[in-house]
């Protein structure tokens, strides 16, 4: 009877005898629950708790280090899916393209008439074959640029900051289009990509990289901005570039202490509020 009372069992598997204790919580654990530790063994619960308490490494900009640029992959996928839908249903492009308002005499449509979603949805659409100057090369060029530069920027900023940068850049391009060319019908991710280009340049300076390569990329981006004045919407490109620069400057030069995330989020929220206010004021003037 005394021998039976001396038998101990695993706290997770009561049917299994165990004589080894977890070095952290001091509970008995069986071989399937044991995890090698620096001294002795720990149970799976203590290993999980320890992993949560370890401070995760972060980049200079405060982003969590991730080997897989998941957001970039998702953004490319969304653009490609939207393009396939455009090919299948041409009306889809017109329904969600960026449009501020229609000229007098046409059916009222656009942001000024309640289609606020166009400020973002237009940034996920592209010209289809036989449409405009570029056709299918429009999405090809944009997706190649997003694939190449987006992965670099995302690995430094982390997923949340990177997504905020991308969306605010896209919104900045659409808002400048609304302010300057409200009757123009535009599509394309170029505004967001120009924002990523600005981020790439700011990040290069902040990290002390060899700026010759970064400056060459930026010079090419600015050259395309000039060329696009006669081919596409330079307003969307410039708006995305400026918005991306503002956001990334906040990411790069915010205090590196507990206030960093607060300052970065505050700048993003302030920029969002400014863009929304400008869009609302312009929409009100167009419908006055």
Short mmCIF file of C-alpha atoms in Angstrom, two decimals, residues 15-210:
data_model
loop_
_atom_site.label_atom_id
_atom_site.label_comp_id
_atom_site.label_asym_id
_atom_site.label_seq_id
_atom_site.Cartn_x
_atom_site.Cartn_y
_atom_site.Cartn_z
CA UNK A 15 -2.13 7.66 -16.44
CA UNK A 16 1.65 7.85 -17.06
CA UNK A 17 4.08 7.35 -14.17
CA UNK A 18 6.70 10.06 -13.87
CA UNK A 19 9.57 10.81 -11.51
CA UNK A 20 11.02 13.86 -13.29
CA UNK A 21 10.00 17.39 -12.28
CA UNK A 22 9.88 20.50 -14.45
CA UNK A 23 12.75 22.75 -13.35
CA UNK A 24 10.51 25.80 -13.64
CA UNK A 25 7.12 24.86 -12.14
CA UNK A 26 8.29 21.75 -10.21
CA UNK A 27 5.46 19.56 -11.53
CA UNK A 28 6.01 15.95 -12.59
CA UNK A 29 6.30 15.46 -16.37
CA UNK A 30 6.44 12.39 -18.59
CA UNK A 31 8.86 11.95 -21.55
CA UNK A 32 6.33 13.28 -24.08
CA UNK A 33 5.96 16.52 -22.08
CA UNK A 34 9.67 17.06 -21.47
CA UNK A 35 11.55 19.80 -23.28
CA UNK A 36 15.32 20.12 -22.96
CA UNK A 37 16.37 23.19 -20.98
CA UNK A 38 19.74 24.72 -20.09
CA UNK A 39 19.47 22.87 -16.77
CA UNK A 40 17.25 19.78 -16.60
CA UNK A 41 13.87 19.67 -18.38
CA UNK A 42 10.82 21.92 -18.60
CA UNK A 43 7.20 21.15 -19.37
CA UNK A 44 5.56 22.40 -22.57
CA UNK A 45 3.52 25.01 -20.68
CA UNK A 46 6.62 26.58 -19.16
CA UNK A 47 8.40 26.57 -22.52
CA UNK A 48 5.48 28.47 -24.11
CA UNK A 49 5.38 30.93 -21.23
CA UNK A 50 9.11 31.52 -21.54
CA UNK A 51 8.83 32.15 -25.27
CA UNK A 52 6.17 34.81 -24.67
CA UNK A 53 8.35 36.57 -22.11
CA UNK A 54 11.35 36.83 -24.47
CA UNK A 55 11.57 40.25 -26.05
CA UNK A 56 11.34 39.93 -29.83
CA UNK A 57 14.04 41.54 -31.93
CA UNK A 58 12.98 44.67 -33.80
CA UNK A 59 14.45 46.77 -36.59
CA UNK A 60 15.61 50.38 -36.32
CA UNK A 61 12.10 51.45 -37.33
CA UNK A 62 10.39 49.38 -34.65
CA UNK A 63 9.09 46.59 -36.87
CA UNK A 64 9.26 42.96 -35.90
CA UNK A 65 11.82 41.02 -37.88
CA UNK A 66 10.12 38.60 -40.29
CA UNK A 67 11.81 36.52 -42.97
CA UNK A 68 8.70 36.28 -45.17
CA UNK A 69 7.31 39.55 -46.67
CA UNK A 70 3.75 38.28 -46.40
CA UNK A 71 2.00 41.64 -46.91
CA UNK A 72 3.82 42.22 -50.20
CA UNK A 73 2.75 38.80 -51.43
CA UNK A 74 -0.86 39.52 -50.45
CA UNK A 75 -0.85 42.95 -52.13
CA UNK A 76 0.51 41.51 -55.36
CA UNK A 77 -2.11 38.77 -55.19
CA UNK A 78 -4.95 41.26 -54.66
CA UNK A 79 -3.83 43.34 -57.64
CA UNK A 80 -3.61 40.28 -59.87
CA UNK A 81 -7.01 38.95 -58.76
CA UNK A 82 -8.58 42.37 -59.35
CA UNK A 83 -7.03 42.46 -62.83
CA UNK A 84 -8.46 39.06 -63.69
CA UNK A 85 -11.89 40.25 -62.57
CA UNK A 86 -11.48 43.33 -64.80
CA UNK A 87 -10.75 41.07 -67.76
CA UNK A 88 -13.81 38.97 -67.05
CA UNK A 89 -16.13 41.90 -66.27
CA UNK A 90 -15.00 45.23 -67.79
CA UNK A 91 -17.70 47.10 -65.84
CA UNK A 92 -15.83 46.21 -62.61
CA UNK A 93 -13.05 48.65 -63.46
CA UNK A 94 -15.39 51.57 -64.06
CA UNK A 95 -17.36 50.80 -60.91
CA UNK A 96 -14.32 50.96 -58.60
CA UNK A 97 -11.83 53.24 -60.41
CA UNK A 98 -10.75 56.52 -58.88
CA UNK A 99 -13.18 59.23 -60.01
CA UNK A 100 -13.85 62.49 -58.22
CA UNK A 101 -16.96 63.56 -60.09
CA UNK A 102 -18.47 63.56 -63.56
CA UNK A 103 -18.68 66.57 -65.88
CA UNK A 104 -21.90 68.55 -65.96
CA UNK A 105 -24.64 66.74 -67.86
CA UNK A 106 -23.51 63.23 -66.92
CA UNK A 107 -24.96 60.91 -64.30
CA UNK A 108 -23.44 62.07 -60.98
CA UNK A 109 -20.83 59.55 -59.83
CA UNK A 110 -17.55 59.49 -57.99
CA UNK A 111 -16.17 60.41 -54.59
CA UNK A 112 -18.09 63.69 -54.51
CA UNK A 113 -21.35 61.78 -54.85
CA UNK A 114 -20.76 59.23 -52.11
CA UNK A 115 -18.37 56.73 -53.72
CA UNK A 116 -15.70 57.22 -51.05
CA UNK A 117 -14.36 53.71 -51.52
CA UNK A 118 -12.90 54.80 -54.86
CA UNK A 119 -10.10 56.57 -52.98
CA UNK A 120 -8.59 53.15 -52.25
CA UNK A 121 -10.13 50.66 -54.67
CA UNK A 122 -8.75 52.51 -57.67
CA UNK A 123 -5.24 51.74 -56.41
CA UNK A 124 -5.85 47.99 -56.91
CA UNK A 125 -7.02 48.28 -60.54
CA UNK A 126 -5.03 48.61 -63.77
CA UNK A 127 -5.54 49.27 -67.45
CA UNK A 128 -6.57 46.24 -69.48
CA UNK A 129 -5.24 45.26 -72.97
CA UNK A 130 -6.23 47.75 -75.64
CA UNK A 131 -7.04 50.41 -73.04
CA UNK A 132 -4.94 53.52 -72.80
CA UNK A 133 -1.25 53.88 -73.61
CA UNK A 134 0.07 50.94 -71.60
CA UNK A 135 -2.46 48.14 -71.61
CA UNK A 136 -1.19 45.02 -69.85
CA UNK A 137 2.26 46.56 -69.28
CA UNK A 138 0.61 48.84 -66.72
CA UNK A 139 0.11 46.06 -64.19
CA UNK A 140 3.33 44.29 -65.16
CA UNK A 141 5.52 47.31 -64.43
CA UNK A 142 3.70 48.08 -61.20
CA UNK A 143 3.81 44.53 -59.88
CA UNK A 144 7.51 44.12 -60.71
CA UNK A 145 8.21 47.36 -58.83
CA UNK A 146 6.03 46.28 -55.90
CA UNK A 147 7.71 42.86 -55.78
CA UNK A 148 11.25 44.29 -55.83
CA UNK A 149 10.94 47.31 -53.55
CA UNK A 150 8.06 46.14 -51.37
CA UNK A 151 9.93 43.14 -49.97
CA UNK A 152 12.88 45.32 -48.95
CA UNK A 153 10.70 47.93 -47.25
CA UNK A 154 8.49 45.38 -45.49
CA UNK A 155 11.40 43.50 -43.92
CA UNK A 156 12.58 46.75 -42.33
CA UNK A 157 9.26 48.25 -41.28
CA UNK A 158 7.40 45.13 -40.24
CA UNK A 159 3.99 44.14 -41.53
CA UNK A 160 1.74 46.62 -39.71
CA UNK A 161 3.86 49.70 -40.42
CA UNK A 162 4.40 48.61 -44.00
CA UNK A 163 0.68 48.13 -44.65
CA UNK A 164 -0.09 51.54 -43.13
CA UNK A 165 2.56 53.11 -45.39
CA UNK A 166 1.17 51.43 -48.49
CA UNK A 167 -2.45 52.37 -47.86
CA UNK A 168 -1.69 55.96 -46.85
CA UNK A 169 0.47 56.39 -49.96
CA UNK A 170 -2.36 55.06 -52.13
CA UNK A 171 -4.81 57.38 -50.37
CA UNK A 172 -2.46 60.34 -50.73
CA UNK A 173 -2.28 59.81 -54.48
CA UNK A 174 -6.05 59.56 -54.82
CA UNK A 175 -6.67 62.67 -52.71
CA UNK A 176 -4.29 64.78 -54.80
CA UNK A 177 -6.06 63.54 -57.92
CA UNK A 178 -9.38 64.53 -56.36
CA UNK A 179 -8.05 68.00 -55.56
CA UNK A 180 -6.44 68.72 -58.93
CA UNK A 181 -8.22 66.56 -61.54
CA UNK A 182 -11.58 65.56 -60.01
CA UNK A 183 -13.15 64.68 -63.38
CA UNK A 184 -10.36 62.33 -64.44
CA UNK A 185 -10.81 58.57 -64.37
CA UNK A 186 -7.68 56.88 -63.05
CA UNK A 187 -6.53 53.42 -61.97
CA UNK A 188 -3.23 51.93 -60.83
CA UNK A 189 -1.04 51.15 -57.84
CA UNK A 190 1.57 53.72 -58.91
CA UNK A 191 0.75 56.16 -56.09
CA UNK A 192 1.38 53.50 -53.46
CA UNK A 193 4.55 52.35 -55.23
CA UNK A 194 5.89 55.92 -55.36
CA UNK A 195 5.26 56.01 -51.61
CA UNK A 196 7.37 52.87 -51.22
CA UNK A 197 10.08 54.50 -53.32
CA UNK A 198 10.16 57.48 -50.99
CA UNK A 199 10.33 55.07 -48.05
CA UNK A 200 13.27 53.24 -49.65
CA UNK A 201 15.19 56.50 -49.98
CA UNK A 202 14.45 57.70 -46.41
CA UNK A 203 15.34 54.27 -45.01
CA UNK A 204 18.63 54.25 -46.90
CA UNK A 205 19.65 57.57 -45.36
CA UNK A 206 18.54 56.50 -41.89
CA UNK A 207 20.49 53.24 -42.05
CA UNK A 208 23.60 54.84 -43.50
CA UNK A 209 23.61 52.78 -46.69
CA UNK A 210 25.67 53.60 -49.76
#
